[in-house]
Coordinates of N, CA and C in Angstrom, one line a residue:
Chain A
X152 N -188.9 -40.5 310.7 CA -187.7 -39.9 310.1 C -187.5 -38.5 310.5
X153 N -186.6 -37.8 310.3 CA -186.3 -36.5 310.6 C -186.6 -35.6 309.2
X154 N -187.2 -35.7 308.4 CA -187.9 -34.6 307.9 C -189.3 -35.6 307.1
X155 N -190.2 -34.5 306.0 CA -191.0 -34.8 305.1 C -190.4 -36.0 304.4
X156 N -191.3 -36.5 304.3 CA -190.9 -38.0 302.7 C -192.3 -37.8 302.7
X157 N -192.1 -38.2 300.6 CA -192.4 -38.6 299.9 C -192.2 -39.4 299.0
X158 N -193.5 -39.9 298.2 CA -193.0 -40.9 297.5 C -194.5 -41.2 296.5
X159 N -194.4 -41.8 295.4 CA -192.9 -42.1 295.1 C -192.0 -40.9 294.3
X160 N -191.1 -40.5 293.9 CA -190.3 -39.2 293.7 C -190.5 -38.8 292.3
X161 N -191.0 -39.7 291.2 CA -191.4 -39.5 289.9 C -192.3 -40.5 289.8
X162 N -193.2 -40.4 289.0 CA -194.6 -40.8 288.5 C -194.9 -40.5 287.4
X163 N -194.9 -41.7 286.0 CA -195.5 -41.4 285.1 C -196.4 -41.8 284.7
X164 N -197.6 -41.3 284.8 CA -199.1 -42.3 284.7 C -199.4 -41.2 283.1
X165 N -200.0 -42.3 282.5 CA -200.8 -42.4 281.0 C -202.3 -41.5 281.6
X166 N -202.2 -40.7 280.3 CA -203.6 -39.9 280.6 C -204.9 -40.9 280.9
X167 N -205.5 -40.4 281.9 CA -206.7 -41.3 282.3 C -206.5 -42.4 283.7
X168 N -205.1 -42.8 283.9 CA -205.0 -43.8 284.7 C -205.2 -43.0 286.4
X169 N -205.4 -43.4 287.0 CA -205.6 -42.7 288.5 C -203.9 -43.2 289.4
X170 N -203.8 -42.4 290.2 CA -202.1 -42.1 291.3 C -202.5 -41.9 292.2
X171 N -201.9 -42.3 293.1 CA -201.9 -42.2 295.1 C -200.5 -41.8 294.9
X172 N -200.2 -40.7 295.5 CA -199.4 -39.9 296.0 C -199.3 -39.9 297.6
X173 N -198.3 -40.0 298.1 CA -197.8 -40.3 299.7 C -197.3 -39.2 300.2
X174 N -197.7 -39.0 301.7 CA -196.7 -38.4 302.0 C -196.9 -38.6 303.3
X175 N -195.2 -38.7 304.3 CA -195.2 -39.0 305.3 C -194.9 -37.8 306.2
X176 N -195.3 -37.0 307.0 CA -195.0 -35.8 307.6 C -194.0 -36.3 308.9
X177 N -193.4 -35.4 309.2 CA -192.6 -35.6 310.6 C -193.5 -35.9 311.5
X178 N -192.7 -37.1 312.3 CA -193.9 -37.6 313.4 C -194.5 -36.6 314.8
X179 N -195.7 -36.3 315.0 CA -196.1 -35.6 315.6 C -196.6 -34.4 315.4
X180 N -196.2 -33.8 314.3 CA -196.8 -32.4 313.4 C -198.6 -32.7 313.2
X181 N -199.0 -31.6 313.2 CA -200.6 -31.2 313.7 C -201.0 -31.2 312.4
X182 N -200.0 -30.1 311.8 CA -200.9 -29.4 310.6 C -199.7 -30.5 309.3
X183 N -200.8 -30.3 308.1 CA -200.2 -31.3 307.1 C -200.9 -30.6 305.8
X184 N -199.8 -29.8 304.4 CA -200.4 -29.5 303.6 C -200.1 -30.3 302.5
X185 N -201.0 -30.0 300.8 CA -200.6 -30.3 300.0 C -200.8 -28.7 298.9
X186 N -199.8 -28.9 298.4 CA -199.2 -27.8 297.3 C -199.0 -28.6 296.3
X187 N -199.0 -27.5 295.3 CA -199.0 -28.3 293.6 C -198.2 -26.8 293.0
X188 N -197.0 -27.4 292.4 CA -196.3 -26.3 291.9 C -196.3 -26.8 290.8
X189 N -196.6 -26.1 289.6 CA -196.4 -25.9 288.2 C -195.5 -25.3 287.6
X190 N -194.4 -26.1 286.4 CA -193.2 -25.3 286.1 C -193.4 -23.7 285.7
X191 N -192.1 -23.0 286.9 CA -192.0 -21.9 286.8 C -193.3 -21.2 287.6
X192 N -193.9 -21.6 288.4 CA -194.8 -20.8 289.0 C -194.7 -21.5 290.7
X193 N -194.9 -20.0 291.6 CA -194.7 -20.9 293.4 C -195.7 -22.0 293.3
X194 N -195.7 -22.5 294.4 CA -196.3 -23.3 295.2 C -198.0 -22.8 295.6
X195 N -199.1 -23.8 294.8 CA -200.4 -23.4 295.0 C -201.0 -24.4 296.0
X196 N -201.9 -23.9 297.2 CA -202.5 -24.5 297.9 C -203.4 -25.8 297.3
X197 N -203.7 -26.5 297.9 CA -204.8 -27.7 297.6 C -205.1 -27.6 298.8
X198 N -204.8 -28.5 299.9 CA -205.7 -28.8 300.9 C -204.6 -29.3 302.4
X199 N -205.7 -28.8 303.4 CA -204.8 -28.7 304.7 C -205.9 -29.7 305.6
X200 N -205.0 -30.2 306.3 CA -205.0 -31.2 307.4 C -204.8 -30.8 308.2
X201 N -205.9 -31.1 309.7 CA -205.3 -31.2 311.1 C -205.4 -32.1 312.5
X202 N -204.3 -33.0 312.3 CA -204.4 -34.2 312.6 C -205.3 -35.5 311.3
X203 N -206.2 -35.9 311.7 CA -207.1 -36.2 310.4 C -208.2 -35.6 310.0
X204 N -208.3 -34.4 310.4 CA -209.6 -34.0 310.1 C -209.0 -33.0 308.7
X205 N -209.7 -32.9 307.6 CA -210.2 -31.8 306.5 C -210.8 -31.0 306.4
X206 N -209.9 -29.7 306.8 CA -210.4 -28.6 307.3 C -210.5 -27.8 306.0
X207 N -209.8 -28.1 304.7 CA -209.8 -27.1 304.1 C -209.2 -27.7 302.6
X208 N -210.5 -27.6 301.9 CA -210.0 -28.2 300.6 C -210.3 -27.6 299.6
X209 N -210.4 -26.2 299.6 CA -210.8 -25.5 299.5 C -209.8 -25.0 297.6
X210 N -208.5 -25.2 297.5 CA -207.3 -25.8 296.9 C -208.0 -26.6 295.3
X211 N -208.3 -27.7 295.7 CA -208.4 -28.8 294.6 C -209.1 -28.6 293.4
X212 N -208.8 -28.5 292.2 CA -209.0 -28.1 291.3 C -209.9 -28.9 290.8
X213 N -210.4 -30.0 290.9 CA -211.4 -30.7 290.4 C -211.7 -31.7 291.3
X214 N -213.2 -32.3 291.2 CA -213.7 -33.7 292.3 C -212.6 -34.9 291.7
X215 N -212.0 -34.9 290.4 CA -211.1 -35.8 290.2 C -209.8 -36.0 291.4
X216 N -209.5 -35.0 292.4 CA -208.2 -34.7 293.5 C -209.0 -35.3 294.8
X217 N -208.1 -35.5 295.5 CA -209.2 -36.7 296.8 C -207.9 -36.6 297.9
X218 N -207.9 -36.2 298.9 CA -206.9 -36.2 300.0 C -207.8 -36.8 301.1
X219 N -206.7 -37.5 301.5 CA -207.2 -38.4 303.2 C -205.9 -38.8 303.8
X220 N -205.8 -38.6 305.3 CA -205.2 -38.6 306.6 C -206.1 -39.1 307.4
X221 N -205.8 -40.4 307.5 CA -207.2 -41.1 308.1 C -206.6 -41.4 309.9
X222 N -205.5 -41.4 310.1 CA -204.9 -41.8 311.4 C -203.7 -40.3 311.6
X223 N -204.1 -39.5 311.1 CA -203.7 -38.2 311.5 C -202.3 -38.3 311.5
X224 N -201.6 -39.1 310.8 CA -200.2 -39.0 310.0 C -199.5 -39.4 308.9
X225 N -199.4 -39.9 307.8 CA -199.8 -40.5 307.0 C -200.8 -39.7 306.1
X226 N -200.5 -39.4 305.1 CA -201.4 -39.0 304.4 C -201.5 -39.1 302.8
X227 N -202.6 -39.5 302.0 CA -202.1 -39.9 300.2 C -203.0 -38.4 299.7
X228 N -203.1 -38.1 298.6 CA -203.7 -37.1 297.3 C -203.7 -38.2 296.6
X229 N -205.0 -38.7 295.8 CA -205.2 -39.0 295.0 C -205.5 -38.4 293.7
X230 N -205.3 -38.8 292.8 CA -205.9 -38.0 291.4 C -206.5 -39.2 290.5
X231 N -208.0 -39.1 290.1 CA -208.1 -39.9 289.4 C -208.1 -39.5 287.8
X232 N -208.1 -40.1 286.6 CA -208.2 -40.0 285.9 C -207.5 -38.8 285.3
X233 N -206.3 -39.0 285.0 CA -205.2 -38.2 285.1 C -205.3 -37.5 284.0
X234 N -204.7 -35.6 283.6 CA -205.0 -35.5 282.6 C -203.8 -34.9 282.5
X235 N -203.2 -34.0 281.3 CA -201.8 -33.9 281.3 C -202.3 -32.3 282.0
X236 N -202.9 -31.7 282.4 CA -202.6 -30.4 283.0 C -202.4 -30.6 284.6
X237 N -202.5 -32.3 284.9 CA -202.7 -32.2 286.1 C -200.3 -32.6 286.4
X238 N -199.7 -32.1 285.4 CA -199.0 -32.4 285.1 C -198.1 -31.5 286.5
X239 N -197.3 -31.8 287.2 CA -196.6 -30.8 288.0 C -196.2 -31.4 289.2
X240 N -195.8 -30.8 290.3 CA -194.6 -31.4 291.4 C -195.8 -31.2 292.2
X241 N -195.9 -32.1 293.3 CA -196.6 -32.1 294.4 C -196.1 -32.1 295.7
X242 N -196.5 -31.2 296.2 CA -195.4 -31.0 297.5 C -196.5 -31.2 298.8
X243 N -195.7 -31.8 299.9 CA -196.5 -31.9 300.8 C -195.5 -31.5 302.4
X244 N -196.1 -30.6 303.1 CA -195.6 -29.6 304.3 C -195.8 -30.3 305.3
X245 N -195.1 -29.8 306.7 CA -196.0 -30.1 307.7 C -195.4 -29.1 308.7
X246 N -196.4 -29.1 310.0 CA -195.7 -28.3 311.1 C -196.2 -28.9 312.3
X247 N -195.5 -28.7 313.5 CA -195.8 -29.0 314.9 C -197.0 -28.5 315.5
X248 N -197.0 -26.9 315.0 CA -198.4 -26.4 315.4 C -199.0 -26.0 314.7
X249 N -200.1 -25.5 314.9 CA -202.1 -25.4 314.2 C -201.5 -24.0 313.6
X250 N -200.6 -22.5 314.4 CA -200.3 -21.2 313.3 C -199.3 -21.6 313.7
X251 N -198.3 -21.7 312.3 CA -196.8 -21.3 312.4 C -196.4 -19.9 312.2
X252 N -196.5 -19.4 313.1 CA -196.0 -17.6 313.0 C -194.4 -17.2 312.6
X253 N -193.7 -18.3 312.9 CA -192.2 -18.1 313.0 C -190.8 -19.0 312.3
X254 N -191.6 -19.6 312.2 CA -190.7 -20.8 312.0 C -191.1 -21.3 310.3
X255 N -192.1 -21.1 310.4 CA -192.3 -21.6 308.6 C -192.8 -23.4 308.3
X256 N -192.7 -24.0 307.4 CA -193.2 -25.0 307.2 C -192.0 -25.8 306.8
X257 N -191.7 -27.2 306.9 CA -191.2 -28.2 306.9 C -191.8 -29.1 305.4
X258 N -191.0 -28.7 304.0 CA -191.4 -29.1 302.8 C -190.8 -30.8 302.5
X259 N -191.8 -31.6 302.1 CA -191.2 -32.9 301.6 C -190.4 -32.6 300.0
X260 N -189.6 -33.8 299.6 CA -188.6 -33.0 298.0 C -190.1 -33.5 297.2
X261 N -190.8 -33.9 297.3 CA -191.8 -33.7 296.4 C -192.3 -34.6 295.7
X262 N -192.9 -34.8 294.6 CA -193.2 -36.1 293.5 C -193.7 -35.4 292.4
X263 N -192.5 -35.6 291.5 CA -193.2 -35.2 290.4 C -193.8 -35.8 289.6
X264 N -195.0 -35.7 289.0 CA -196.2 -36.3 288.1 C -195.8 -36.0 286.6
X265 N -195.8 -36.6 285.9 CA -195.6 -36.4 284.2 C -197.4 -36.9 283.7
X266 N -197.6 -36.8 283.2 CA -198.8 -37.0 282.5 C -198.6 -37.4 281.1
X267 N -198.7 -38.8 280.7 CA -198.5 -38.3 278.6 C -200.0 -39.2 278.1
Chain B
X180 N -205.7 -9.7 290.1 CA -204.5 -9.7 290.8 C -204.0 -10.8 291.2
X181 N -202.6 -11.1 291.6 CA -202.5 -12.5 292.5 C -202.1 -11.8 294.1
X182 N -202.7 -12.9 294.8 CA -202.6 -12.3 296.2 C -200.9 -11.8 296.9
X183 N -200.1 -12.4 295.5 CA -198.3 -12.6 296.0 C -198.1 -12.1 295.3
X184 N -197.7 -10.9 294.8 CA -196.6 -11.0 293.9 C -195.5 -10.5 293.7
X185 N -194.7 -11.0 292.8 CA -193.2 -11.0 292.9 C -192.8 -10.7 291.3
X186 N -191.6 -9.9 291.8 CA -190.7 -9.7 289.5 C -190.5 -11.1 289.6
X187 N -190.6 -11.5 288.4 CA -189.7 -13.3 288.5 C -188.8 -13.0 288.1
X188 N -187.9 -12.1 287.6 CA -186.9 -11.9 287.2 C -186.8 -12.4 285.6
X189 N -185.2 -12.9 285.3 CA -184.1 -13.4 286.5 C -183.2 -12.1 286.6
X190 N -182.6 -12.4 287.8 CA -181.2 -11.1 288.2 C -180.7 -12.0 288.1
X191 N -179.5 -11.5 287.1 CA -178.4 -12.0 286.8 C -177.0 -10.8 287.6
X192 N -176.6 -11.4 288.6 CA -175.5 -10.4 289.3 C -174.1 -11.1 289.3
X193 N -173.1 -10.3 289.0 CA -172.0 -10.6 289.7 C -171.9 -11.3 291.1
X194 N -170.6 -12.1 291.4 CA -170.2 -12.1 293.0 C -169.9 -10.3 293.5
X195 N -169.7 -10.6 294.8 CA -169.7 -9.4 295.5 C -171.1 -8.2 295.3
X196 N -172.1 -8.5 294.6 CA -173.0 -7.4 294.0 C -174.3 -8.1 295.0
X197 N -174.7 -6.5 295.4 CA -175.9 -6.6 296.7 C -177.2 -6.2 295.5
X198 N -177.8 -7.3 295.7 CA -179.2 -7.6 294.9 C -180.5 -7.6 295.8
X199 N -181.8 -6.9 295.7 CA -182.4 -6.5 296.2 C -184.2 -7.3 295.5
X200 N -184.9 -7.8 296.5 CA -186.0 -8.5 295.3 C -187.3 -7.9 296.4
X201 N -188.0 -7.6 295.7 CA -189.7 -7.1 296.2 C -190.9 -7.9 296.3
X202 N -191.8 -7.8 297.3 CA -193.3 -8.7 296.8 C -194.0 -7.7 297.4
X203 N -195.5 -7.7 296.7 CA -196.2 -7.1 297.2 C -197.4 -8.0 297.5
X204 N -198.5 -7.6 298.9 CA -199.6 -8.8 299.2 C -200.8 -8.0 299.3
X205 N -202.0 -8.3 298.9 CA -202.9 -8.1 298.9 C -204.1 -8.4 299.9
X206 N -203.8 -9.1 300.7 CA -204.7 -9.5 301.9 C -204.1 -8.7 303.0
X207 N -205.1 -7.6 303.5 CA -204.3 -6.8 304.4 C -204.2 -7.6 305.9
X208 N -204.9 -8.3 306.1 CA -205.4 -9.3 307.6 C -204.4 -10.3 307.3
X209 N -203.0 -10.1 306.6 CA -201.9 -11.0 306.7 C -201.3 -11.2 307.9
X210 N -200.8 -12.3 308.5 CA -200.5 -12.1 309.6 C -198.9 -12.0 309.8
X211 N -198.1 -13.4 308.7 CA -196.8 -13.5 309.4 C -196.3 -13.6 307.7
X212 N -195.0 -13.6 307.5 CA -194.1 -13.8 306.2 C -193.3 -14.6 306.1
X213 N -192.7 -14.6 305.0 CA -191.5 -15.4 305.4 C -190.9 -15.1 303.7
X214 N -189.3 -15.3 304.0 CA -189.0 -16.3 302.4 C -188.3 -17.3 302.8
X215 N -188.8 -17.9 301.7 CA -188.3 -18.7 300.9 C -187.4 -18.9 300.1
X216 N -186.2 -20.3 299.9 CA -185.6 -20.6 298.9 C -185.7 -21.8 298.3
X217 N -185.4 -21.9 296.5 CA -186.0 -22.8 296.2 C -184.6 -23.4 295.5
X218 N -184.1 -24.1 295.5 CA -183.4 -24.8 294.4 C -184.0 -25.6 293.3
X219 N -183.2 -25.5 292.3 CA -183.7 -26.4 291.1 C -184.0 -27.4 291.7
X220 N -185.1 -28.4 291.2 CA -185.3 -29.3 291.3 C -185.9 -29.6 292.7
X221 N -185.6 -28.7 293.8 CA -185.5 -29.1 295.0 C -186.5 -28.6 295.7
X222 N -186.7 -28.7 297.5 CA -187.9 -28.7 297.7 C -188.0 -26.8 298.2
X223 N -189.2 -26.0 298.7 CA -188.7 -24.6 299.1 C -188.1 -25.2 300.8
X224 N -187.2 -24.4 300.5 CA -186.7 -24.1 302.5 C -186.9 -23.1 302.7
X225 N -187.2 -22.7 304.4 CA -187.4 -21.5 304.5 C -186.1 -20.7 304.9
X226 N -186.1 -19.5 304.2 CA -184.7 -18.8 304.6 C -184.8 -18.0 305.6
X227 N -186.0 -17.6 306.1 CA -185.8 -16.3 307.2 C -187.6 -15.8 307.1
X228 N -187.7 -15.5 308.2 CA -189.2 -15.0 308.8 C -189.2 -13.2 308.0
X229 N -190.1 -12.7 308.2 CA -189.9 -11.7 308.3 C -190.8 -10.9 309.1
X230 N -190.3 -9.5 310.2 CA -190.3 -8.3 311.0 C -191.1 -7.1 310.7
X231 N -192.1 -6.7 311.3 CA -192.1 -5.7 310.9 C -190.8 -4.8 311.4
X232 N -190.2 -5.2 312.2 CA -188.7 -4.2 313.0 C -188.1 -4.2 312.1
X233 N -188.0 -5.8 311.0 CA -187.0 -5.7 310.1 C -186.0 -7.0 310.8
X234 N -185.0 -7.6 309.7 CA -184.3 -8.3 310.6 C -182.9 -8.8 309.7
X235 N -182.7 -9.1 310.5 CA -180.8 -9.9 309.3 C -180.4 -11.2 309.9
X236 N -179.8 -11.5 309.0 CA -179.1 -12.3 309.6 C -178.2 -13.2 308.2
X237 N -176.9 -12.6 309.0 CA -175.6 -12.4 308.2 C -175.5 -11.4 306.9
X238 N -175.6 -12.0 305.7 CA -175.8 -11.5 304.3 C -177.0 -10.5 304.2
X239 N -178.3 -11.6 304.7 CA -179.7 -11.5 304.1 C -180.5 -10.3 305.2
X240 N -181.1 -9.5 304.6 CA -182.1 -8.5 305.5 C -183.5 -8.5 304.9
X241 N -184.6 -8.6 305.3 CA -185.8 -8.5 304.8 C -186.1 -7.4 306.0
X242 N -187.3 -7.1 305.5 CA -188.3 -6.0 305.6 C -189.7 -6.6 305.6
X243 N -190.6 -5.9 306.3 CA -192.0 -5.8 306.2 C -192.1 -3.9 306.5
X244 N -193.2 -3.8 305.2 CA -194.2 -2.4 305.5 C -195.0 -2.9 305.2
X245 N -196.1 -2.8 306.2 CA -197.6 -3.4 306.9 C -198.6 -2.5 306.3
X246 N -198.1 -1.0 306.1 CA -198.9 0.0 305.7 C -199.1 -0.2 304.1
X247 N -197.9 -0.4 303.6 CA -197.6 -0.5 302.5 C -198.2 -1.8 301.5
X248 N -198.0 -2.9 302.9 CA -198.1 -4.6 301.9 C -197.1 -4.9 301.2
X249 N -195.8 -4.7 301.6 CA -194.6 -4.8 300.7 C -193.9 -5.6 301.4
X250 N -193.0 -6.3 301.5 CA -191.9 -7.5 301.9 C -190.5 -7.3 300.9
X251 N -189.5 -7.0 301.5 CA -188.6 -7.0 300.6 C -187.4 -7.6 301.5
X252 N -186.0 -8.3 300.2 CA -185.3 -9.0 301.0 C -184.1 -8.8 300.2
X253 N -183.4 -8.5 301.1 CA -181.7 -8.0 300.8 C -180.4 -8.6 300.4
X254 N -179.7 -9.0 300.1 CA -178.5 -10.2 299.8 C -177.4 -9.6 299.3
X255 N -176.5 -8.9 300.5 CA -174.9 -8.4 300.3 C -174.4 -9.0 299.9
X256 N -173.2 -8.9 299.1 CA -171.8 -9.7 299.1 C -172.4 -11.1 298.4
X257 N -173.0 -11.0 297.2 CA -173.3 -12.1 296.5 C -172.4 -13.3 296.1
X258 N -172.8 -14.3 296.8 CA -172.0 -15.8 296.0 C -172.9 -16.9 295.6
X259 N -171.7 -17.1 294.7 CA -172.3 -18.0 293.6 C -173.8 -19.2 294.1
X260 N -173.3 -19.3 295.6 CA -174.5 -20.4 295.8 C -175.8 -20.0 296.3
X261 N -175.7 -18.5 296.0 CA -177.1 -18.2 296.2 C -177.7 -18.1 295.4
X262 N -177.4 -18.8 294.3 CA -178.2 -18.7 292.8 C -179.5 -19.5 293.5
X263 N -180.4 -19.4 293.2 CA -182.2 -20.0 293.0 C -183.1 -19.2 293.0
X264 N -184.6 -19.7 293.3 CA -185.7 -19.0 293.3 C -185.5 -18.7 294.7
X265 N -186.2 -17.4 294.7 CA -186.6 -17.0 296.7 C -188.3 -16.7 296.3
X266 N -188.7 -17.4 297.3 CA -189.5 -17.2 297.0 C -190.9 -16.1 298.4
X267 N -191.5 -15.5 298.2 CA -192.3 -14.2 299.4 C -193.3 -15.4 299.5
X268 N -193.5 -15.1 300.9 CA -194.8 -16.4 301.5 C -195.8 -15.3 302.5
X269 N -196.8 -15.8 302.1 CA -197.8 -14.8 303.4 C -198.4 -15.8 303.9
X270 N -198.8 -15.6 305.4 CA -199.3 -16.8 306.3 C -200.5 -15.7 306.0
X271 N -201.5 -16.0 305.8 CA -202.8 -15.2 305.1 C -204.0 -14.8 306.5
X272 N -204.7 -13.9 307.0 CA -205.3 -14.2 308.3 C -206.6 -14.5 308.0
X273 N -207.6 -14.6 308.7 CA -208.8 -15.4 307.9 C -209.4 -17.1 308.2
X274 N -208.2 -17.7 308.3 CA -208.4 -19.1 308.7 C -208.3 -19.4 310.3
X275 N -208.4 -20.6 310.4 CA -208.1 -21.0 312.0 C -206.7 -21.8 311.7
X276 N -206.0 -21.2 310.7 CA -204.4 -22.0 311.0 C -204.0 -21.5 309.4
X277 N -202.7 -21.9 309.6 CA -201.6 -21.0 308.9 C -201.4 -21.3 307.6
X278 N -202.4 -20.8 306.6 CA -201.9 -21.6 305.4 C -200.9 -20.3 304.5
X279 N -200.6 -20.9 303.9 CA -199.4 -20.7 303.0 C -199.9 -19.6 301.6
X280 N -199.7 -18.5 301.8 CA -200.0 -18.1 300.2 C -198.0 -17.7 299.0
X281 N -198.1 -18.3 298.1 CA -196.7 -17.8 297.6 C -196.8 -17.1 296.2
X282 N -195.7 -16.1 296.3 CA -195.6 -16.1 295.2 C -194.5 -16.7 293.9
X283 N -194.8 -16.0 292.6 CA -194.3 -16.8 291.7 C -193.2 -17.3 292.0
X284 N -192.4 -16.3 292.5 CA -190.7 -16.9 292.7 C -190.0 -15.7 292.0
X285 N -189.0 -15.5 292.8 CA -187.6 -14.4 291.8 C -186.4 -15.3 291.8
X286 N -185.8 -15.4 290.5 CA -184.9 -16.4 290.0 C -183.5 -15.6 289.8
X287 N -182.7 -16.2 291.1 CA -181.4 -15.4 290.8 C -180.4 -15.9 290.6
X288 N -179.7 -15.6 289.6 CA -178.1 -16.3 289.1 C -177.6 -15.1 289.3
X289 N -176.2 -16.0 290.3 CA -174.6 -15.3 290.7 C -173.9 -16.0 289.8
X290 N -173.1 -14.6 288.5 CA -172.0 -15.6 288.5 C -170.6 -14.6 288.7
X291 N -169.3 -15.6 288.0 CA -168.6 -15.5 288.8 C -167.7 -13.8 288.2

């Protein structure tokens, strides 16, 4: 497709239940992030991708969060055992090359997570 | 400290009113900038890189002072649909690729 998708676009999982979160990056892009924005605050890192390797997960707030890009396009965030703080929009980026110096990042509309 | 930050506002401006929003960064080995715009609901886009020369383009002018660690971004002749978050981005140096640091967001409403 011609930009980020995600999916699915809302998610409401019961505290405790575990989510796979998708996201498709533009075909051919190297680098692939995930961000977690919480109301009223930017966009916080979780974890970066390049190609499939997991360079940097440095982001995830607990062993409960789980990212894999297994065929270096395509990529899910899991969360298991959901809790309501893990409550917020999940955004996932991508770009053509390994530093984007100029051009910026390519944002999917996101998935937001409800927690009750 | 946070490595980004930004007033969150909100500016509340008239149309035609040139409104002016600040960030400051804390990682001096920053490499590149950018803002951002966010709409409700919606995903960030990027609105414009930023220079240390400085740059425009049309309405909008950002800045970089490198010495300083400051980013600031300009918006003449305000209309209504520039209401949203903008948000300051630093591509952070340090890594072997470009990650993203943001901050909070500055929330602007034009009205009429």
């Amino acid at each position: 497709g011609a930009g980020v998708s995600q999916s699915p676009r809302y998610k409401v999982a019961k505290r405790g239940q575990d989510v796979a979160l998708r996201c498709d990056p533009i075909s051919g892009h190297v680098s692939l992030f995930w961000y977690q924005q919480a109301l009223g605050q930017g966009p916080e890192f979780l974890t970066y991708f390049q190609n499939e390797a997991q360079l940097d997960k440095s982001g995830l707030p607990s062993d409960r969060f789980f990212a894999e890009r297994p065929e270096g396009s395509v990529s899910t965030l899991k969360i298991q055992r959901t809790q309501q703080e893990d409550s917020a929009v999940y955004l996932c980026a991508s770009s053509l090359r390994v530093r984007e110096q100029n051009y910026g990042y390519t944002f999917g509309s996101g998935t937001r997570l409800t927690v009750v | 400290r946070k490595e980004v930050e930004q007033d969150p506002g909100p500016f509340n401006v008239p149309e035609g009113a040139t409104v002016a929003f600040n960030c400051t960064y804390s990682n001096s080995a920053s490499q590149s900038f950018f803002w951002y715009r966010q709409d409700c609901r919606k995903e960030p886009k990027l609105l414009m890189s930023v220079y240390s020369s400085g740059n425009e383009d049309g309405r909008f002018t950002a800045q970089l002072n490198r010495a300083s660690q400051y980013i600031s971004l300009l918006i003449r002749d305000s209309k209504l649909s520039d209401s949203a978050t903008y948000l300051c981005v630093v591509n952070a140096g340090g890594t072997s690729y470009g990650k993203l640091t943001f901050g909070q967001g500055t929330i602007l409403t034009v009205h009429p």
